[in-house]
PDB file of C-alpha atoms in Angstrom:
ATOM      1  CA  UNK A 241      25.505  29.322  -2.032  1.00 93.00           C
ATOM      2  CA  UNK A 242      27.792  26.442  -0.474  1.00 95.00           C
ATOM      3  CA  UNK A 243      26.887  22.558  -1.219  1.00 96.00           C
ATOM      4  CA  UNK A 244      28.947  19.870   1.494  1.00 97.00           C
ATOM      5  CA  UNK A 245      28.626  16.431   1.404  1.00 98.00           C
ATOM      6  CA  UNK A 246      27.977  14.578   4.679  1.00 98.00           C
ATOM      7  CA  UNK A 247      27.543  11.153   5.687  1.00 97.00           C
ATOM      8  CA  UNK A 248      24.922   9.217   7.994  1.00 96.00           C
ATOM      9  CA  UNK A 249      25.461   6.403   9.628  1.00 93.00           C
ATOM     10  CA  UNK A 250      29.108   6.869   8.420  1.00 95.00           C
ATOM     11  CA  UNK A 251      31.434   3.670   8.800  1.00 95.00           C
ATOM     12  CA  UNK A 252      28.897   1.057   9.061  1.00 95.00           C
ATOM     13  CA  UNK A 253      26.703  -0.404   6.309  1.00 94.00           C
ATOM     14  CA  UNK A 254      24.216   1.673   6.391  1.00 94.00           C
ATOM     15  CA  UNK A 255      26.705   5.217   5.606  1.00 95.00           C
ATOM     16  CA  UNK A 256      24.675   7.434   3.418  1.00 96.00           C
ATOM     17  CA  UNK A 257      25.139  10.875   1.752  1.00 97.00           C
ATOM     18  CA  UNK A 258      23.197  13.481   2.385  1.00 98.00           C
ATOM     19  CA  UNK A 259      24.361  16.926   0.970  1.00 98.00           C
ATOM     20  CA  UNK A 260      23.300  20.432   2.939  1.00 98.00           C
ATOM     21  CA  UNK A 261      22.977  23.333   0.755  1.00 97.00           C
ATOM     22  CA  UNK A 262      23.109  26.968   2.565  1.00 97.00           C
ATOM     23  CA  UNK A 263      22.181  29.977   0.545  1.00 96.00           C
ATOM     24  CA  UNK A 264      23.554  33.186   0.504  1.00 95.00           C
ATOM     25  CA  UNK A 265      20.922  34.274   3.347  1.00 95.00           C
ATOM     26  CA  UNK A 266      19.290  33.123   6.237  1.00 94.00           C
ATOM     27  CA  UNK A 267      16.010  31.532   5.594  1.00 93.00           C
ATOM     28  CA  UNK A 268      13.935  28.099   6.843  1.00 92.00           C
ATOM     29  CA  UNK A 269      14.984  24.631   6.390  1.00 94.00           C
ATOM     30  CA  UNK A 270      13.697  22.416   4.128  1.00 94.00           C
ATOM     31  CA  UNK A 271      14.536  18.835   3.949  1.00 95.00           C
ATOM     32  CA  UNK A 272      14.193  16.176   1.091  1.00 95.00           C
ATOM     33  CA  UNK A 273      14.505  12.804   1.479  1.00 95.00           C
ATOM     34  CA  UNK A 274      14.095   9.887  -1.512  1.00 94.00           C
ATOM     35  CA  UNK A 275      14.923   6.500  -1.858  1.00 93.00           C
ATOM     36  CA  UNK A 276      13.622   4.813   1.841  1.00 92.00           C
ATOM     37  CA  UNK A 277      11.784   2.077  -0.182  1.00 90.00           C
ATOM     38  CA  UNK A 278      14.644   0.244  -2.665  1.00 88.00           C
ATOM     39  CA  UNK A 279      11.792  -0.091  -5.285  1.00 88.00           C
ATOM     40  CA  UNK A 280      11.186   3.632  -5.705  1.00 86.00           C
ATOM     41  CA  UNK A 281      13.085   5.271  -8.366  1.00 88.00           C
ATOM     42  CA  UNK A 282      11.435   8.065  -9.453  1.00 86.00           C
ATOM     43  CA  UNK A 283      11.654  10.163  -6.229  1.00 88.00           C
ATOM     44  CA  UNK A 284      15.526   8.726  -6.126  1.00 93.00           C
ATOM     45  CA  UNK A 285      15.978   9.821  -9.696  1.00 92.00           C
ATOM     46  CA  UNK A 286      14.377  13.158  -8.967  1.00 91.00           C
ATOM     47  CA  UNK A 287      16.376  13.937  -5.766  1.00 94.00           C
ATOM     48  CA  UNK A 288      19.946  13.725  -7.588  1.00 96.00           C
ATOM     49  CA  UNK A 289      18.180  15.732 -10.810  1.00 94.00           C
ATOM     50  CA  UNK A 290      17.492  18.641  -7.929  1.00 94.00           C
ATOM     51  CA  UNK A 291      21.103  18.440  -6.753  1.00 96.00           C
ATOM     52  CA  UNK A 292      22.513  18.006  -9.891  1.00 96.00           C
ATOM     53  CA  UNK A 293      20.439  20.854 -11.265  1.00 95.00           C
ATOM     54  CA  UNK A 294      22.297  23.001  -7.647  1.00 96.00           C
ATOM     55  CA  UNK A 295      25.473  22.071  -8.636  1.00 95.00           C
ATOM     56  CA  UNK A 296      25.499  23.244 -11.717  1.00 95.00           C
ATOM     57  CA  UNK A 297      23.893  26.353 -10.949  1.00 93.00           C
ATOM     58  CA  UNK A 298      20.549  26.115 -12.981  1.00 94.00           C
ATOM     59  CA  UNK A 299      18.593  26.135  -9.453  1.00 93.00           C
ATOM     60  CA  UNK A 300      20.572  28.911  -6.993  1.00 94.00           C
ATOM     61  CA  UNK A 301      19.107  28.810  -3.217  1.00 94.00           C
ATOM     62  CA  UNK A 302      19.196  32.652  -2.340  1.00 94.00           C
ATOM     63  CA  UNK A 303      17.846  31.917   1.414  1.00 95.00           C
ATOM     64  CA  UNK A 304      17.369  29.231   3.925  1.00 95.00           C
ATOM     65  CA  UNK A 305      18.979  25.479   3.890  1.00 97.00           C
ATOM     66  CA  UNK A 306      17.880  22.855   2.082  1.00 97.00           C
ATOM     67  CA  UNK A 307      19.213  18.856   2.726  1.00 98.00           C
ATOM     68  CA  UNK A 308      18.740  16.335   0.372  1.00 98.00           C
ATOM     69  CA  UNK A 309      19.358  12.849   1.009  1.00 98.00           C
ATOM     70  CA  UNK A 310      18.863  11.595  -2.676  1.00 97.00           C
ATOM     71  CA  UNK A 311      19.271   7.534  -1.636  1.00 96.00           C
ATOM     72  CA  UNK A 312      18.203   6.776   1.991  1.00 96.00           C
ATOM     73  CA  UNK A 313      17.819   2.957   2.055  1.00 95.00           C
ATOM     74  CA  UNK A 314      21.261   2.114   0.064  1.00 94.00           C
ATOM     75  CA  UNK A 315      20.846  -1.412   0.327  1.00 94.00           C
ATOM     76  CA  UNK A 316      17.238  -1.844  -0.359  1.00 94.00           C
ATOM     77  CA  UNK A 317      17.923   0.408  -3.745  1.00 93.00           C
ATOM     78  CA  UNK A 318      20.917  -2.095  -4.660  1.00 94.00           C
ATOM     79  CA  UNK A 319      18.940  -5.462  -4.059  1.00 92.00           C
ATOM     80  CA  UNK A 320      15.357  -3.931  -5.854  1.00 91.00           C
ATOM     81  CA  UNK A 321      13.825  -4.744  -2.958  1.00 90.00           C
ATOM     82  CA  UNK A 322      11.093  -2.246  -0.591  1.00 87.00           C
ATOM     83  CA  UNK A 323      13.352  -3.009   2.327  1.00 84.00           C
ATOM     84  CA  UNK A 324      13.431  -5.806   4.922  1.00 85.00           C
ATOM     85  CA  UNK A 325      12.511  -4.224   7.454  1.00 86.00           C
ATOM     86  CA  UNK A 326      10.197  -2.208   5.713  1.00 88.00           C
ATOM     87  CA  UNK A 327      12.392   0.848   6.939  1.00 89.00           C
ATOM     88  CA  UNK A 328       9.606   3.818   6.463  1.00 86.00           C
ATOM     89  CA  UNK A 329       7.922   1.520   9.308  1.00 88.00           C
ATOM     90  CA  UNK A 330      10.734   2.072  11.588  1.00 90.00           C
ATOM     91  CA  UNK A 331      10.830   5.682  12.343  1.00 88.00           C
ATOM     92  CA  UNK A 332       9.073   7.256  15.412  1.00 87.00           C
ATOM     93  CA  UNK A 333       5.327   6.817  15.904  1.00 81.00           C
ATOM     94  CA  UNK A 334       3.390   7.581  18.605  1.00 82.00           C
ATOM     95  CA  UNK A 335       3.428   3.450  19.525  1.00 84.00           C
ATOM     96  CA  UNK A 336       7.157   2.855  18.771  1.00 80.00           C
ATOM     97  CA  UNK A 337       8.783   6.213  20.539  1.00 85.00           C
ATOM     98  CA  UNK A 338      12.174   5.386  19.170  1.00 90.00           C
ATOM     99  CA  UNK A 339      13.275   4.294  15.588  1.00 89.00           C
ATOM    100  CA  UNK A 340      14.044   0.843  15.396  1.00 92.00           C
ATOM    101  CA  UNK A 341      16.528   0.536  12.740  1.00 94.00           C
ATOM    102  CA  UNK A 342      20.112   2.383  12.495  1.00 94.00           C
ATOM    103  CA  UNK A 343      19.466   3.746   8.948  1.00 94.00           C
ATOM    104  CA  UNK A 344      16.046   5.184  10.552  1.00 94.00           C
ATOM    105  CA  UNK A 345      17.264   6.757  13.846  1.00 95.00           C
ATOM    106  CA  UNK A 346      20.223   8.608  11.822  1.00 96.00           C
ATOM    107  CA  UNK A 347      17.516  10.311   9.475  1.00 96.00           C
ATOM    108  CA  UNK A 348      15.444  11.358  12.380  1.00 94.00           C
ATOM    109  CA  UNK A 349      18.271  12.400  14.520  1.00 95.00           C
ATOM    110  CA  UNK A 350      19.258  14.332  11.526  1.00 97.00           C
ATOM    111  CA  UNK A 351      15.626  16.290  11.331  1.00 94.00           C
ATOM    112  CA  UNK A 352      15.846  16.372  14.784  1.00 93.00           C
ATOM    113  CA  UNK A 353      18.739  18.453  14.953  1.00 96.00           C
ATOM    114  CA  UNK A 354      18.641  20.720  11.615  1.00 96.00           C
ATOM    115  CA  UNK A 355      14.995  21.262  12.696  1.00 93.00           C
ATOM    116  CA  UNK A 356      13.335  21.818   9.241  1.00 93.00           C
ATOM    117  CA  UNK A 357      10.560  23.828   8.401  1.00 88.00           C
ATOM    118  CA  UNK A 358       9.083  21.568   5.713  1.00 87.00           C
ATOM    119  CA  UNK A 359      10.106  17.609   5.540  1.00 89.00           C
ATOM    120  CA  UNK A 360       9.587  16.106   1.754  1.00 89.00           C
ATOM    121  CA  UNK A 361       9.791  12.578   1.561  1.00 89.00           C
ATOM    122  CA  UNK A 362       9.740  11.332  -2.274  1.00 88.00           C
ATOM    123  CA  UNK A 363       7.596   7.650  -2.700  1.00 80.00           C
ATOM    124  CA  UNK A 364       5.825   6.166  -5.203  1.00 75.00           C
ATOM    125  CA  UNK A 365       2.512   5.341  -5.340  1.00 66.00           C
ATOM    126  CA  UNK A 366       3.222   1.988  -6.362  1.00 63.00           C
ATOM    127  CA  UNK A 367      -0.639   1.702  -7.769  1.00 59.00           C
ATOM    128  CA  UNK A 368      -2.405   3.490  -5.416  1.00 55.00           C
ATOM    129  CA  UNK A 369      -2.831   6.460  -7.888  1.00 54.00           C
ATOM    130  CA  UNK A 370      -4.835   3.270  -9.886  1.00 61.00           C
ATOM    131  CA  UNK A 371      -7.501   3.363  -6.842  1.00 63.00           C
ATOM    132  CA  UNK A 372      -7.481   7.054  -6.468  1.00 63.00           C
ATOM    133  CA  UNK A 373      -5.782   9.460  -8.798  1.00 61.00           C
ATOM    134  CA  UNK A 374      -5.044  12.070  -6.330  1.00 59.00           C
ATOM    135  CA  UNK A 375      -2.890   9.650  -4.186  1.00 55.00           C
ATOM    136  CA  UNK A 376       0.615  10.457  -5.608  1.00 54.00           C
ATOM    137  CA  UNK A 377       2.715   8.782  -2.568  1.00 55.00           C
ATOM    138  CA  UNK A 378       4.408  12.026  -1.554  1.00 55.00           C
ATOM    139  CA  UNK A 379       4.689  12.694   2.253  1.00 56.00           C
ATOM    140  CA  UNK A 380       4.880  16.355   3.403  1.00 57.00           C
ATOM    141  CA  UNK A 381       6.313  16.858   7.021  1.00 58.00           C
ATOM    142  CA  UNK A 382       6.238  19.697   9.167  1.00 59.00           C
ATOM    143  CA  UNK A 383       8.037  20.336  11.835  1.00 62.00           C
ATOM    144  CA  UNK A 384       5.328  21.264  14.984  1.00 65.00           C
ATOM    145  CA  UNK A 385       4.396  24.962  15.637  1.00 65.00           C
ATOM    146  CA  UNK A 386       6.242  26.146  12.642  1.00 63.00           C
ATOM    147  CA  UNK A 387       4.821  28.506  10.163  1.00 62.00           C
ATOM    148  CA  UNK A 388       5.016  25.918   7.971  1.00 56.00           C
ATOM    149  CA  UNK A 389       2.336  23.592   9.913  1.00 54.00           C
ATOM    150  CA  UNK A 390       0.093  26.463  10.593  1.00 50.00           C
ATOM    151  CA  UNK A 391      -0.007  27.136   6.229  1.00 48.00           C
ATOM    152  CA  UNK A 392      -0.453  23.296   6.089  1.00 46.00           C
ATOM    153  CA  UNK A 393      -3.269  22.944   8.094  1.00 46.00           C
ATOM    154  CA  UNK A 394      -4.918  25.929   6.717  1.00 43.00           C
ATOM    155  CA  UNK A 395      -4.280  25.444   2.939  1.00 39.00           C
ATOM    156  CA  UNK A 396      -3.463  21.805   2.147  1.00 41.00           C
ATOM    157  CA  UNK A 397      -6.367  19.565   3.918  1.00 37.00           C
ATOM    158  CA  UNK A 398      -8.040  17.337   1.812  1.00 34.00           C
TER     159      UNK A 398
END
């Protein structure tokens, strides 16, 4: 298993860490993301307890890739504020075809290329779970006409 440390956006404000973890075998791509909204802490919190746990070998990744960006909006996280822009709203939709923030486009161009399997982006529900207790704020991604989607849509709908 090898663990480097990389760096979107790097030399401008927005410059995160992101860490890619290969294993000691070929295998899918999995991607974790945490942090987009500054208020969010758990998924933040949870994201550098996974890498922590990788680099000191209590989790080992036999197969595959995994990338974990534990803190995605920096700046929101520092200030305790969602974000402004509300940067989860400024990713790719089918309206808005391109991101529309730096911090955004890097993460997507970043998917884009490593081409994960399964995309896990860590929220909160921030009360939601108040108005219906199976809404836990997670977001599961997959990448289109992967294995992964076809499992998804078979096993997951609610």
């Amino acid at each position: 298993m090898q663990i480097t440390k990389h760096l979107l956006d790097k030399n401008t404000k927005f410059e995160t860490p992101y860490f890619i973890i290969h294993g000691d075998y070929k295998g899918s791509t999995v991607m974790v993301t945490a942090g987009v909204h500054g208020t969010e802490r758990a998924g933040i919190l949870s994201a550098k307890k996974l890498l922590k746990w990788i680099q000191s070998r209590v989790i080992h990744i036999y197969s595959g890739k995994l990338i974990v960006i534990p803190t995605v909006n920096q700046i929101a996280v520092k200030r305790h504020l969602r974000g402004i822009p509300d940067l989860n709203r400024t990713f790719p939709s089918p309206r808005a075809k391109a991101a529309r923030h730096p911090l955004s486009r890097a993460v997507f161009q970043l998917a884009k290329r490593q081409q994960p399997g399964w995309y896990i982006d860590l929220h909160k529900a921030n009360g939601l779970s108040k108005i219906n207790p199976r809404s836990l704020g997670q977001t599961l991604i997959t990448n289109p006409g992967s294995q992964a989607s076809l499992l998804l849509n078979e096993s997951f709908i609610i």
